[in-house]
Short mmCIF file of C-alpha atoms in Angstrom, two decimals:
data_model
loop_
_atom_site.label_atom_id
_atom_site.label_comp_id
_atom_site.label_asym_id
_atom_site.label_seq_id
_atom_site.Cartn_x
_atom_site.Cartn_y
_atom_site.Cartn_z
CA UNK A 103 106.90 104.30 98.40
CA UNK A 104 110.68 104.04 98.50
CA UNK A 105 112.42 101.96 101.15
CA UNK A 106 113.89 103.90 104.04
CA UNK A 107 116.93 101.59 103.86
CA UNK A 108 118.23 99.68 100.88
CA UNK A 109 120.89 97.03 101.51
CA UNK A 110 121.77 96.93 97.82
CA UNK A 111 122.88 100.57 97.96
CA UNK A 112 124.45 100.41 101.42
CA UNK A 113 126.47 97.25 100.82
CA UNK A 114 127.36 98.01 97.21
CA UNK A 115 126.28 94.54 96.11
CA UNK A 116 127.61 93.40 92.73
CA UNK A 117 125.41 93.76 89.62
CA UNK A 118 123.11 90.80 89.10
CA UNK A 119 123.21 89.79 92.75
CA UNK A 120 120.41 87.38 93.68
CA UNK A 121 119.39 86.02 97.06
CA UNK A 122 117.77 82.61 96.66
CA UNK A 123 118.89 80.54 99.66
CA UNK A 124 117.67 77.03 100.28
CA UNK A 125 115.77 76.04 103.43
CA UNK A 126 118.93 74.56 104.89
CA UNK A 127 120.97 77.69 104.15
CA UNK A 128 118.35 79.92 105.77
CA UNK A 129 118.33 77.89 108.96
CA UNK A 130 122.07 77.16 109.26
CA UNK A 131 123.66 80.37 107.98
CA UNK A 132 121.05 82.95 108.95
CA UNK A 133 118.60 81.88 111.66
CA UNK A 134 121.15 80.07 113.83
CA UNK A 135 123.63 82.90 113.47
CA UNK A 136 121.05 85.53 114.35
CA UNK A 137 119.94 83.70 117.50
CA UNK A 138 123.60 83.24 118.50
CA UNK A 139 124.20 86.94 117.75
CA UNK A 140 126.85 86.16 115.18
CA UNK A 141 127.42 88.21 111.99
CA UNK A 142 125.43 87.14 108.96
CA UNK A 143 127.05 86.28 105.60
CA UNK A 144 125.17 89.22 104.03
CA UNK A 145 123.13 91.57 106.26
CA UNK A 146 120.14 91.94 103.96
CA UNK A 147 117.38 90.59 106.22
CA UNK A 148 115.37 93.24 108.06
CA UNK A 149 114.40 92.91 111.72
CA UNK A 150 110.89 93.96 112.75
CA UNK A 151 107.72 92.73 114.39
CA UNK A 152 106.10 91.29 111.30
CA UNK A 153 102.77 90.69 113.05
CA UNK A 154 102.11 94.40 113.45
CA UNK A 155 101.68 94.90 109.70
CA UNK A 156 99.53 93.79 106.81
CA UNK A 157 101.62 91.77 104.34
CA UNK A 158 101.21 94.25 101.47
CA UNK A 159 102.93 96.91 103.59
CA UNK A 160 105.98 94.76 104.29
CA UNK A 161 107.85 94.88 100.91
CA UNK A 162 108.65 98.55 101.47
CA UNK A 163 110.12 97.67 104.88
CA UNK A 164 112.41 94.96 103.54
CA UNK A 165 116.09 95.64 102.89
CA UNK A 166 116.26 93.63 99.69
CA UNK A 167 114.08 91.78 97.20
CA UNK A 168 111.53 92.38 94.44
CA UNK A 169 109.52 89.15 94.37
CA UNK A 170 110.13 87.72 97.84
CA UNK A 171 111.17 89.42 101.06
CA UNK A 172 112.93 88.14 104.20
CA UNK A 173 112.47 89.20 107.82
CA UNK A 174 113.61 88.29 111.31
CA UNK A 175 110.65 88.65 113.64
CA UNK A 176 109.75 87.70 117.23
CA UNK A 177 106.72 85.56 118.03
CA UNK A 178 104.32 85.97 120.94
CA UNK A 179 102.06 83.48 122.69
CA UNK A 180 98.35 83.57 122.10
CA UNK A 181 97.62 82.55 125.69
CA UNK A 182 99.84 83.24 128.73
CA UNK A 183 100.10 79.59 129.76
CA UNK A 184 100.27 78.01 126.31
CA UNK A 185 102.78 77.51 123.53
CA UNK A 186 100.44 78.35 120.67
CA UNK A 187 101.67 81.42 118.72
CA UNK A 188 99.55 84.50 118.21
CA UNK A 189 98.88 84.74 114.46
CA UNK A 190 96.92 88.01 114.40
CA UNK A 191 98.59 90.53 112.11
CA UNK A 192 97.52 93.95 110.89
CA UNK A 193 93.83 93.86 110.09
CA UNK A 194 93.78 90.08 109.55
CA UNK A 195 95.59 86.90 110.58
CA UNK A 196 97.94 84.21 109.33
CA UNK A 197 96.60 80.67 109.09
CA UNK A 198 98.79 77.57 108.86
CA UNK A 199 98.34 75.35 105.83
CA UNK A 200 99.77 71.92 105.14
CA UNK A 201 102.10 69.92 107.37
CA UNK A 202 105.28 71.22 108.99
CA UNK A 203 108.47 70.33 107.11
CA UNK A 204 111.65 69.46 109.01
CA UNK A 205 114.87 71.10 107.81
CA UNK A 206 117.73 68.65 108.23
CA UNK A 207 121.27 69.70 107.27
CA UNK A 208 123.30 67.33 105.14
CA UNK A 209 125.15 64.79 107.27
CA UNK A 210 122.93 65.35 110.30
CA UNK A 211 120.63 62.67 111.69
CA UNK A 212 118.07 65.03 113.20
CA UNK A 213 116.28 68.17 112.03
CA UNK A 214 117.71 71.54 112.96
CA UNK A 215 114.72 73.64 112.01
CA UNK A 216 111.00 73.48 111.18
CA UNK A 217 109.39 75.12 108.16
CA UNK A 218 105.73 76.12 108.33
CA UNK A 219 103.62 77.54 105.50
CA UNK A 220 100.96 80.16 106.26
CA UNK A 221 98.33 82.09 104.28
CA UNK A 222 97.09 85.56 105.17
CA UNK A 223 93.36 86.14 105.69
CA UNK A 224 91.97 89.67 105.59
CA UNK A 225 89.42 90.28 108.36
CA UNK A 226 88.56 88.70 111.67
CA UNK A 227 88.77 84.95 112.24
CA UNK A 228 87.13 82.72 111.26
CA UNK A 229 85.39 84.76 108.53
CA UNK A 230 88.43 86.38 106.99
CA UNK A 231 88.95 86.48 103.23
CA UNK A 232 91.82 84.43 101.89
CA UNK A 233 94.49 86.43 100.07
CA UNK A 234 97.41 85.54 97.79
CA UNK A 235 100.02 86.39 100.42
CA UNK A 236 102.11 83.41 101.52
CA UNK A 237 104.69 83.18 104.29
CA UNK A 238 107.23 80.46 105.08
CA UNK A 239 108.23 80.55 108.72
CA UNK A 240 111.49 78.95 109.89
CA UNK A 241 112.08 78.23 113.59
CA UNK A 242 114.58 76.11 115.47
CA UNK A 243 113.42 72.57 116.27
CA UNK A 244 115.04 71.98 119.67
CA UNK A 245 113.83 74.98 121.65
CA UNK A 246 112.00 74.80 124.98
CA UNK A 247 108.99 77.08 124.54
CA UNK A 248 107.07 75.94 127.60
CA UNK A 249 109.03 78.12 130.03
CA UNK A 250 107.38 81.43 130.76
CA UNK A 251 109.94 84.18 131.40
CA UNK A 252 108.97 86.88 133.89
CA UNK A 253 105.33 86.89 132.82
CA UNK A 254 106.26 87.70 129.20
CA UNK A 255 104.17 86.48 126.29
CA UNK A 256 107.28 86.12 124.14
CA UNK A 257 107.42 82.67 122.54
CA UNK A 258 110.51 83.09 120.33
CA UNK A 259 113.00 85.88 120.22
CA UNK A 260 113.59 85.35 116.54
CA UNK A 261 112.12 83.31 113.70
CA UNK A 262 112.95 83.81 110.05
CA UNK A 263 110.13 84.49 107.54
CA UNK A 264 110.07 84.49 103.76
CA UNK A 265 107.15 86.47 102.32
CA UNK A 266 105.82 86.49 98.76
CA UNK A 267 102.64 87.02 96.77
CA UNK A 268 101.42 83.92 94.98
CA UNK A 269 100.11 85.83 91.93
CA UNK A 270 102.68 88.58 92.16
CA UNK A 271 99.82 91.10 92.27
CA UNK A 272 101.74 93.39 94.63
CA UNK A 273 104.24 94.33 91.92
CA UNK A 274 101.38 95.05 89.50
CA UNK A 275 99.64 97.29 92.02
CA UNK A 276 102.96 98.96 92.84
CA UNK A 277 103.61 99.71 89.15
CA UNK A 278 100.07 101.04 88.68
CA UNK A 279 100.51 103.33 91.67
CA UNK A 280 103.79 104.63 90.22
CA UNK A 281 102.10 105.20 86.85
CA UNK A 282 99.30 107.18 88.50
CA UNK A 283 101.88 109.30 90.32
CA UNK A 284 103.72 109.97 87.06
CA UNK A 285 100.47 110.95 85.31
CA UNK A 286 99.61 113.30 88.18
CA UNK A 287 103.08 114.84 88.00
CA UNK A 288 102.84 115.39 84.25
CA UNK A 289 99.45 117.07 84.63
CA UNK A 290 100.91 119.44 87.20
CA UNK A 291 103.31 120.78 84.56
CA UNK A 292 100.53 121.81 82.20
CA UNK A 293 100.55 125.55 81.56
CA UNK A 294 97.54 127.76 80.73
CA UNK A 295 98.81 127.89 77.16
CA UNK A 296 98.31 124.13 76.90
CA UNK A 297 94.54 124.62 76.95
CA UNK A 298 94.36 127.29 74.21
CA UNK A 299 92.66 126.06 71.05
CA UNK A 300 94.04 127.71 67.95
CA UNK A 301 91.59 128.43 65.10
CA UNK A 302 91.63 126.39 61.94
CA UNK A 303 93.43 128.39 59.26
CA UNK A 304 91.02 127.09 56.60
CA UNK A 305 88.12 128.69 58.42
CA UNK A 306 89.65 132.14 58.81
CA UNK A 307 88.51 133.20 55.37
CA UNK A 308 84.80 132.51 55.94
CA UNK A 309 82.94 135.64 56.95
CA UNK A 310 80.25 133.76 58.82
CA UNK A 311 82.59 131.60 60.90
CA UNK A 312 83.31 132.20 64.54
CA UNK A 313 87.01 132.40 63.86
CA UNK A 314 86.57 135.21 61.30
CA UNK A 315 84.68 137.27 63.83
CA UNK A 316 87.31 136.66 66.50
CA UNK A 317 90.26 137.02 64.14
CA UNK A 318 89.27 139.50 61.33
CA UNK A 319 91.43 139.45 58.23
CA UNK A 320 93.58 142.48 57.57
CA UNK A 321 93.04 144.27 54.20
CA UNK A 322 95.39 143.12 51.52
CA UNK A 323 98.24 145.49 50.77
CA UNK A 324 98.42 146.44 47.11
CA UNK A 325 101.90 145.94 45.76
CA UNK A 326 103.48 148.47 43.44
CA UNK A 327 103.83 145.93 40.68
CA UNK A 328 100.05 145.41 40.50
CA UNK A 329 99.37 148.80 38.84
CA UNK A 330 99.00 147.29 35.36
CA UNK A 331 95.97 145.22 36.43
CA UNK A 332 93.81 148.37 36.39
CA UNK A 333 94.91 149.79 33.03
CA UNK A 334 92.34 150.46 30.31
CA UNK A 335 93.38 149.30 26.84
CA UNK A 336 91.60 152.16 25.05
CA UNK A 337 93.28 154.71 27.25
CA UNK A 338 96.64 153.24 26.47
CA UNK A 339 96.03 153.30 22.71
CA UNK A 340 94.77 156.91 22.73
CA UNK A 341 97.68 158.00 24.83
CA UNK A 342 100.22 156.37 22.58
CA UNK A 343 98.48 157.75 19.48
CA UNK A 344 98.71 161.28 20.79
CA UNK A 345 102.29 160.70 21.65
CA UNK A 346 103.19 159.65 18.09
CA UNK A 347 101.19 162.50 16.38
CA UNK A 348 103.15 165.30 18.07
CA UNK A 349 106.79 164.66 17.24
CA UNK A 350 107.73 168.31 17.54
CA UNK A 351 106.85 168.43 21.16
CA UNK A 352 109.54 168.12 23.77
CA UNK A 353 108.96 164.69 25.22
CA UNK A 354 112.12 164.63 27.26
CA UNK A 355 110.25 166.07 30.17
CA UNK A 356 108.88 163.45 32.55
CA UNK A 357 105.95 165.74 33.44
CA UNK A 358 104.87 165.85 29.82
CA UNK A 359 105.14 162.11 29.55
CA UNK A 360 102.79 161.55 32.49
CA UNK A 361 100.36 164.28 31.30
CA UNK A 362 99.81 162.38 28.06
CA UNK A 363 97.89 159.66 29.88
CA UNK A 364 94.20 160.27 30.44
CA UNK A 365 93.69 157.58 33.06
CA UNK A 366 94.48 158.81 36.57
CA UNK A 367 95.11 155.28 37.74
CA UNK A 368 98.23 154.72 35.59
CA UNK A 369 101.42 154.78 37.59
CA UNK A 370 104.91 154.29 36.13
CA UNK A 371 106.63 154.92 32.83
CA UNK A 372 106.73 153.29 29.45
CA UNK A 373 109.63 152.81 27.06
CA UNK A 374 109.46 154.75 23.78
CA UNK A 375 108.15 152.89 20.76
#
């Protein structure tokens, strides 16, 4: 499936462009700017509710990336009166793994953001099956999330997420799906003539073969220069002998010349001896 929007085409990014920001760059130059509603250095991060989708459906919704994909997404509370985020997503859920990592800009004495690693489980908790989909979630560190606004379950307006597949199996499945589509397309161009089996030319001469019954041989055409193959040697000698023994006869006539031959099969003329 092709992306509905592609930042590489829209922004005319230079050839060889790569987007591999550090944790600090993601928090300082992208997350903080998005929350403050300031323009981003490069607008190649899609905005959507990530928790409404399974992770394998998200690469096609990204604006950029082939091995890892970036998204701005809101977060909701799991309980109305708590600060715990709701991690249900698609047909499964995201589960935190490892300890949170503070993101501290250079020259600053306190962290600006928090990085959390999560793994996607397919199915209902707590019996979901662990997958190879990993997500790094970046949120601001100094944000009051205990205030409930107008009964809303919204915990954060925006967090930044980096998504990737640990074994890169998504790209393999994507290539296999494209190959299957290409094979299906090539089969659709097959014409009825593609299924016709031509007979083996070596078998056409055998009378008992199926091909000879379906494709009978035409009778050979006798060429004019094959007349000598049916001549009789005795007839030739007798004819020439009679020709020599009658010198007084007028042999200039072509009719006489042909009448001197006794074999009706002889066609043509002979030079005088």
